[in-house]
Amino acid sequence: MTQKYSVLLLATLVLQARGVFSDESAEASPAEPQHSVQVPQFAPYAVPEAALWEQFVGTMEPLWKRSRASKQDQNEDRYDGEWAVEEVVELAGVAGDKALVVKSEARHHAISARLDKPLDPAQNGVVLQYEVKLQNTLNCGGAYAKLLTSPMTGEFSDSTPYTIMFGPDKCGESKLHMIYRHLNPVTGNYTEHHLQKAPVPPTDSLTHLYTLVIGTNNSFVISIDGVEKKTGSLLEDFEPPVNPAREIDDPRDSKPVDWVDDEQVPDSSATKPEDWDEDAPAMVLDEDAAKPEKWLEDEPLMVKDPAAVKPEDWDDDEDGDWAPPMVANPRCADADGCGPWKRPLKRNADYKGPWSPPLIDNPAYKGKWAPRRIANPGYFEDLAVYKLAKIDAIGFELWTMQSGITFDNIYVGDNVETAERIAKNVWKPKHDTEVALREARNPRPVEKTKSKLDGVLELFKVRVGDISASVADFYGRVRHEGIVEAVRQDRSGAIAVVMAVGGLVWLAWNLVALVRFIVGLASPAPPAPVAATNAPNASPDATASTSARTSASYSAAVKRKTKKSS
């Protein structure tokens, strides 16, 4: 039965998947625009007093510099991904608008630019805002920016100190990173603090606006497309917390050997009661039970089939004495039961089970042991976390499996009103035009009611896509960094590989089962003997006798046919 259910499930998934993907392919085919969309022409937008305002009006160089960092102990470039400043191709919401575009697939990319003037978060906080457009969608890759700590020296790489990292990322699951680095005044080292419960960014092909505001009261606000998605405190919403505990467990303290932490112990003075019977059975016969009135004790459960007729070609010498098959006794159909009646069992009221002494409070109990608390030698309290390290550059250091990730209209400063004006006057018209272009290209189809199975298959398709993306990313890391480094840096990718292999094994097993099932349907079945109907209370002996007679009859018939044909 399990095999049949697996076959049916596999067949259903295949048929439904064909319908899902065929529908998708039909919906994804661009339709002819039903009306023209007026696309605005690019015009530079002035933003005074910004630490950086980048619209990519000119060429990439000399402001934006690709990293020439080398792989460790090697002469080849570590970041071999290509960049370009060019016009948007997919759903261009502004004619003539140029942007910074990732051009390579399955590559490491790194590029950075100096700010027009350094930014000190301690003065008025930080505002970082920029646009991201995924022209080729995104299955696995990052689109986050790093505000680099001053002074930035050497070639930009993943080891370059940064003050803030912010932006979308997707590989398996999507999340919006927000990480800041804080200087521990005791150790002199920087610690990364990661936002908990990060928002989920969109992954369509529209231009989306990501905004981070850090205030001088340790507050932060994260917005996507001008809508607040996460607000909180730098002191409370990040892991690990900035300020450590005042006290910690003494690592040198250990539990004494004679410490007793059992709250209760068996009562050594207790004795088993004299009337305690450990041998009493748990179940006994119900002496109050009575045989039902319609119980037929003299009637057997199975009787010989009166309608059975000895086959004409039955040979007693070769086939043995013929006997009719057994069938359920028709007289038992309307009775409460047939055959010998037995009293049912009930729970024994005198059953107590094995005796054990009761538990009493342990007079030697000292309580639950815990190490003593000592003052934390690494303790400090910083209530002005917003005073982060100064910033003098911005960089994008990414790994991606897809090209076409596009960055534009990058603002770094400390003025929230300026960021809001940019959103209203620069991003909003572009985004609205893109939405209109998308609707003109792909008119909304008539919505159809989805069944529960459609929802399950949709989730199944998403999960398969996530796993496939993780496997592809892991494979790319293996090619560039080796299996050991890939597993160390991307454990989720390694797990995805194991899941993919397991899924393929499961699929292969079910395909074999499906073939066997189809072959079984096409093969002729052997002649079925007269089957005995099993009554609910049929005895094992009667059933075994019927099976033996039926098997003997079938074997004899086969022998006769073989003999006649020879």
PDB file of C-alpha atoms in Angstrom, residues 13 51 59 111 169 176 302 324 375 378 425 457 533 535:
ATOM      1  CA  LEU A  13       2.893  15.989  -8.432  1.00  0.00           C
ATOM      2  CA  ALA A  51      28.758  63.144   1.837  1.00  0.00           C
ATOM      3  CA  THR A  59      31.907  57.115 -16.389  1.00  0.00           C
ATOM      4  CA  ILE A 111      34.062  48.055  -6.049  1.00  0.00           C
ATOM      5  CA  ASP A 169      20.664  39.550   0.332  1.00  0.00           C
ATOM      6  CA  LEU A 176      17.719  42.755   4.663  1.00  0.00           C
ATOM      7  CA  MET A 302     -17.211 -20.716   8.752  1.00  0.00           C
ATOM      8  CA  PRO A 324     -16.012 -27.184  -1.113  1.00  0.00           C
ATOM      9  CA  ALA A 375      32.375  41.011  38.370  1.00  0.00           C
ATOM     10  CA  GLY A 378      35.112  42.789  30.272  1.00  0.00           C
ATOM     11  CA  ASN A 425      11.379  63.308  -6.835  1.00  0.00           C
ATOM     12  CA  LEU A 457       2.758  22.788  -5.135  1.00  0.00           C
ATOM     13  CA  THR A 533     -15.639 -14.357   3.137  1.00  0.00           C
ATOM     14  CA  ALA A 535     -16.471 -13.109   9.266  1.00  0.00           C
TER      15      ALA A 535
END
